[in-house]
Amino acid sequence: MTAILQWAALVFCAACTLWRLPALVKGRNRRLFWVFALVSVSVALSIPSIYLPVDGLLGGINLANVVLRLCLFAAIFLVSAKIAAAYKSPLAAKLIQGPWGISVLVACSAGILTTYLLSDVRGSSTGLWEFPSQPTVIVYAWFGRAYLAYAAACLVPPTARAALTARRTLNRVAALCMCGGFTLGCLPALLQLLPLDVSGVMGTIFFGAILLVAIGLALVWVSFMRHPLKP
């Protein structure tokens, strides 16, 4: 299931990146192009057949995993700020773009870099699964999930509200997809705290969340094209 969701998310996000390319060239809504592009890179680097040769080119020290995490952080920051504004949620926008949100982003990014440098991760391993016993690798994974969970939690209320109140059916479906994706995005950080082995479901939850949010964003843009804002 995880592999199917990985490839489905990669194909969908890559297709959306190409779809947004003409708008990028014309200077329209460039942020959405970069969101899909960054997520495409992150998802691609989660697939062993792509990750292993790429990381080999980077020295075989799992630097590609750091690239994956930071690209995803950047994508989440860009899209979460836009969604908070689109759904008229000043609180969510403040929590993400304000001093507290920036502090969380910087702290998690610094945590990723610091724990990576303190870890012995020589030898390419997709998802760092070959280094499960190193405390610094465990903390590294926690930092990777913490910011995603924080931003996702900020966006569950506004997307849930839009799913219930949007005037157009397509907009409600889009908000519902994003709400479901952000809800799933909160779970990995919470499940990591449980004294259980949940590694088997982490991938399914993570890539399911990415796919749902990506579908929601695509539906929002389809709705905009069908019903453009009038001056």
Coordinates of C-alpha atoms in Angstrom, one line a residue:
M1 CA 0.0 0.0 0.0
T2 CA 2.8 2.4 0.9
A3 CA 4.6 1.9 -2.4
I4 CA 1.3 2.5 -4.3
L5 CA 0.7 5.7 -2.5
Q6 CA 4.3 6.8 -3.0
W7 CA 4.1 6.4 -6.7
A8 CA 0.6 7.8 -6.9
A9 CA 1.7 10.9 -5.0
L10 CA 4.8 11.3 -7.1
V11 CA 2.9 11.0 -10.4
F12 CA 0.2 13.4 -9.3
C13 CA 2.5 16.0 -7.9
A14 CA 4.8 15.9 -10.9
A15 CA 1.8 16.2 -13.2
C16 CA 0.6 19.2 -11.2
T17 CA 4.1 20.7 -11.4
L18 CA 4.1 20.5 -15.2
W19 CA 0.5 21.8 -15.3
R20 CA 1.6 24.9 -13.3
L21 CA 4.6 25.5 -15.5
P22 CA 2.9 27.8 -18.1
A23 CA 1.5 29.9 -15.2
L24 CA 5.0 30.1 -13.7
V25 CA 6.4 31.4 -17.0
K26 CA 3.6 34.0 -17.2
G27 CA 4.3 35.0 -13.6
R28 CA 0.9 33.8 -12.2
N29 CA 0.7 32.1 -8.8
R30 CA 4.3 31.0 -8.8
R31 CA 4.1 29.7 -5.2
L32 CA 1.8 26.9 -6.2
F33 CA 4.3 25.7 -8.8
W34 CA 7.1 25.6 -6.3
V35 CA 4.9 23.8 -3.7
F36 CA 4.2 21.0 -6.2
A37 CA 7.9 20.9 -7.3
L38 CA 9.3 20.7 -3.8
V39 CA 6.8 18.0 -2.8
S40 CA 7.6 16.1 -6.0
V41 CA 11.3 16.1 -5.0
S42 CA 10.5 15.0 -1.4
V43 CA 8.3 12.1 -2.6
A44 CA 10.8 11.0 -5.2
L45 CA 13.5 10.9 -2.6
S46 CA 11.4 8.6 -0.5
I47 CA 11.4 5.9 -3.2
P48 CA 14.4 3.5 -2.9
S49 CA 14.9 3.2 -6.7
I50 CA 15.3 7.0 -6.9
Y51 CA 16.8 7.7 -3.4
L52 CA 19.7 5.3 -3.6
P53 CA 21.3 6.5 -6.8
V54 CA 20.8 10.2 -5.9
D55 CA 22.3 9.7 -2.5
G56 CA 25.2 7.8 -4.0
L57 CA 25.9 10.9 -6.1
L58 CA 25.9 13.0 -2.9
G59 CA 28.5 10.7 -1.3
G60 CA 26.4 7.9 0.1
I61 CA 26.0 9.6 3.5
N62 CA 22.2 10.1 3.4
L63 CA 22.4 13.7 2.6
A64 CA 19.5 13.1 0.3
N65 CA 17.3 12.5 3.3
V66 CA 18.2 16.0 4.6
V67 CA 17.3 17.4 1.3
L68 CA 14.0 15.5 1.4
R69 CA 13.1 16.9 4.8
L70 CA 14.0 20.5 4.1
C71 CA 12.2 20.5 0.8
L72 CA 9.1 19.3 2.5
F73 CA 9.5 21.9 5.3
A74 CA 9.7 24.6 2.6
A75 CA 6.7 23.3 0.7
I76 CA 4.6 23.0 3.9
F77 CA 5.5 26.6 4.9
L78 CA 4.6 28.0 1.5
V79 CA 1.3 26.2 1.1
S80 CA 0.2 26.5 4.7
A81 CA 0.6 30.2 4.7
K82 CA -1.4 30.4 1.4
I83 CA -4.2 28.2 2.6
A84 CA -4.5 30.1 5.9
A85 CA -5.0 33.3 3.9
A86 CA -7.3 31.7 1.3
Y87 CA -9.6 30.4 4.0
K88 CA -9.6 33.7 5.9
S89 CA -8.0 32.3 9.1
P90 CA -5.9 35.1 10.7
L91 CA -5.1 32.9 13.6
A92 CA -3.7 30.1 11.5
A93 CA -1.8 32.6 9.3
K94 CA -0.3 34.2 12.5
L95 CA 0.6 30.8 14.0
I96 CA 2.4 29.8 10.7
Q97 CA 3.8 33.1 9.4
G98 CA 4.2 34.9 12.8
P99 CA 7.2 34.8 15.1
W100 CA 6.1 31.6 16.8
G101 CA 5.6 29.7 13.5
I102 CA 8.9 30.9 12.2
S103 CA 10.6 29.9 15.4
V104 CA 9.2 26.4 15.2
L105 CA 10.3 26.1 11.5
V106 CA 13.8 27.4 12.4
A107 CA 14.1 25.1 15.4
C108 CA 13.0 22.0 13.5
S109 CA 15.3 22.8 10.6
A110 CA 18.3 23.4 13.0
G111 CA 17.3 20.2 14.8
I112 CA 17.4 18.3 11.5
L113 CA 20.8 19.6 10.6
T114 CA 22.3 19.1 14.1
T115 CA 21.1 15.6 14.7
Y116 CA 22.2 14.6 11.1
L117 CA 25.7 15.9 11.8
L118 CA 25.8 14.0 15.1
S119 CA 24.7 10.7 13.6
D120 CA 26.8 8.0 11.9
V121 CA 24.7 7.4 8.8
R122 CA 27.3 6.3 6.3
G123 CA 25.8 4.1 3.7
S124 CA 22.7 5.0 1.8
S125 CA 19.5 3.9 3.4
T126 CA 16.1 5.1 2.3
G127 CA 14.3 6.6 5.3
L128 CA 17.4 5.8 7.4
W129 CA 15.8 2.5 8.3
E130 CA 19.2 0.9 8.7
F131 CA 20.0 3.1 11.7
P132 CA 17.1 2.6 14.1
S133 CA 19.0 2.3 17.3
Q134 CA 20.9 5.6 17.2
P135 CA 19.3 8.1 19.6
T136 CA 20.3 11.0 17.3
V137 CA 18.5 9.4 14.3
I138 CA 15.4 8.9 16.5
V139 CA 15.4 12.6 17.4
Y140 CA 16.2 13.5 13.8
A141 CA 13.0 11.7 12.7
W142 CA 11.0 13.5 15.5
F143 CA 12.2 16.9 14.3
G144 CA 11.2 15.9 10.7
R145 CA 7.6 15.1 11.8
A146 CA 7.2 17.9 14.4
Y147 CA 7.0 20.9 12.0
L148 CA 4.7 19.0 9.6
A149 CA 2.4 18.2 12.5
Y150 CA 2.5 21.7 13.8
A151 CA 1.6 23.3 10.5
A152 CA -1.0 20.7 9.7
A153 CA -2.7 21.2 13.1
C154 CA -3.0 24.9 12.4
L155 CA -4.9 24.2 9.2
V156 CA -7.3 21.5 10.3
P157 CA -9.9 24.0 11.7
P158 CA -10.0 26.4 8.7
T159 CA -10.2 23.6 6.1
A160 CA -12.9 21.8 8.2
R161 CA -14.9 25.0 8.4
A162 CA -14.6 25.5 4.7
A163 CA -15.6 21.9 4.0
L164 CA -18.9 22.6 5.8
T165 CA -19.6 26.1 4.6
A166 CA -18.2 26.7 1.1
R167 CA -20.9 27.7 -1.4
R168 CA -19.7 25.5 -4.3
T169 CA -19.5 21.7 -4.1
L170 CA -16.1 21.6 -5.7
N171 CA -14.7 24.0 -3.1
R172 CA -16.2 21.9 -0.3
V173 CA -14.7 18.7 -1.7
A174 CA -11.3 20.5 -2.0
A175 CA -11.4 21.7 1.6
L176 CA -12.5 18.2 2.7
C177 CA -9.5 16.6 1.0
M178 CA -7.1 19.1 2.5
C179 CA -8.7 18.7 6.0
G180 CA -8.3 14.9 5.7
G181 CA -4.7 15.3 4.6
F182 CA -3.8 17.7 7.4
T183 CA -5.5 15.5 9.9
L184 CA -3.4 12.6 8.8
G185 CA -0.4 14.8 8.8
C186 CA -0.8 15.3 12.6
L187 CA -0.8 11.5 13.3
P188 CA 2.9 10.5 12.7
A189 CA 4.2 12.8 15.4
L190 CA 1.6 11.6 17.8
L191 CA 2.0 7.9 17.0
Q192 CA 5.8 8.3 17.5
L193 CA 5.1 9.0 21.2
L194 CA 3.3 5.6 21.7
P195 CA 5.2 2.6 23.1
L196 CA 4.2 0.6 20.0
D197 CA 5.8 -0.3 16.7
V198 CA 3.9 1.7 14.2
S199 CA 6.5 1.8 11.5
G200 CA 4.3 -0.3 9.3
V201 CA 1.6 2.4 9.0
M202 CA 3.7 5.5 9.0
G203 CA 4.3 5.5 5.3
T204 CA 0.7 4.9 4.4
I205 CA -0.4 7.8 6.6
F206 CA 2.3 10.1 5.4
F207 CA 1.8 9.6 1.7
G208 CA -1.9 9.4 2.0
A209 CA -1.7 12.9 3.6
I210 CA 0.4 14.3 0.8
L211 CA -1.9 12.9 -1.8
L212 CA -5.0 14.3 -0.2
V213 CA -3.6 17.8 0.2
A214 CA -2.3 17.8 -3.4
I215 CA -5.7 16.7 -4.7
G216 CA -7.3 19.4 -2.6
L217 CA -5.0 22.1 -4.0
A218 CA -5.5 21.0 -7.6
L219 CA -9.3 21.1 -7.1
V220 CA -9.1 24.6 -5.7
W221 CA -7.3 25.7 -8.8
V222 CA -9.8 23.9 -11.1
S223 CA -12.6 25.7 -9.2
F224 CA -10.8 29.1 -9.7
M225 CA -10.4 28.4 -13.4
R226 CA -14.1 27.6 -13.7
H227 CA -15.2 30.6 -11.6
P228 CA -12.5 33.3 -11.8
L229 CA -12.7 36.2 -9.4
K230 CA -14.3 39.2 -11.0
P231 CA -12.8 42.7 -10.5

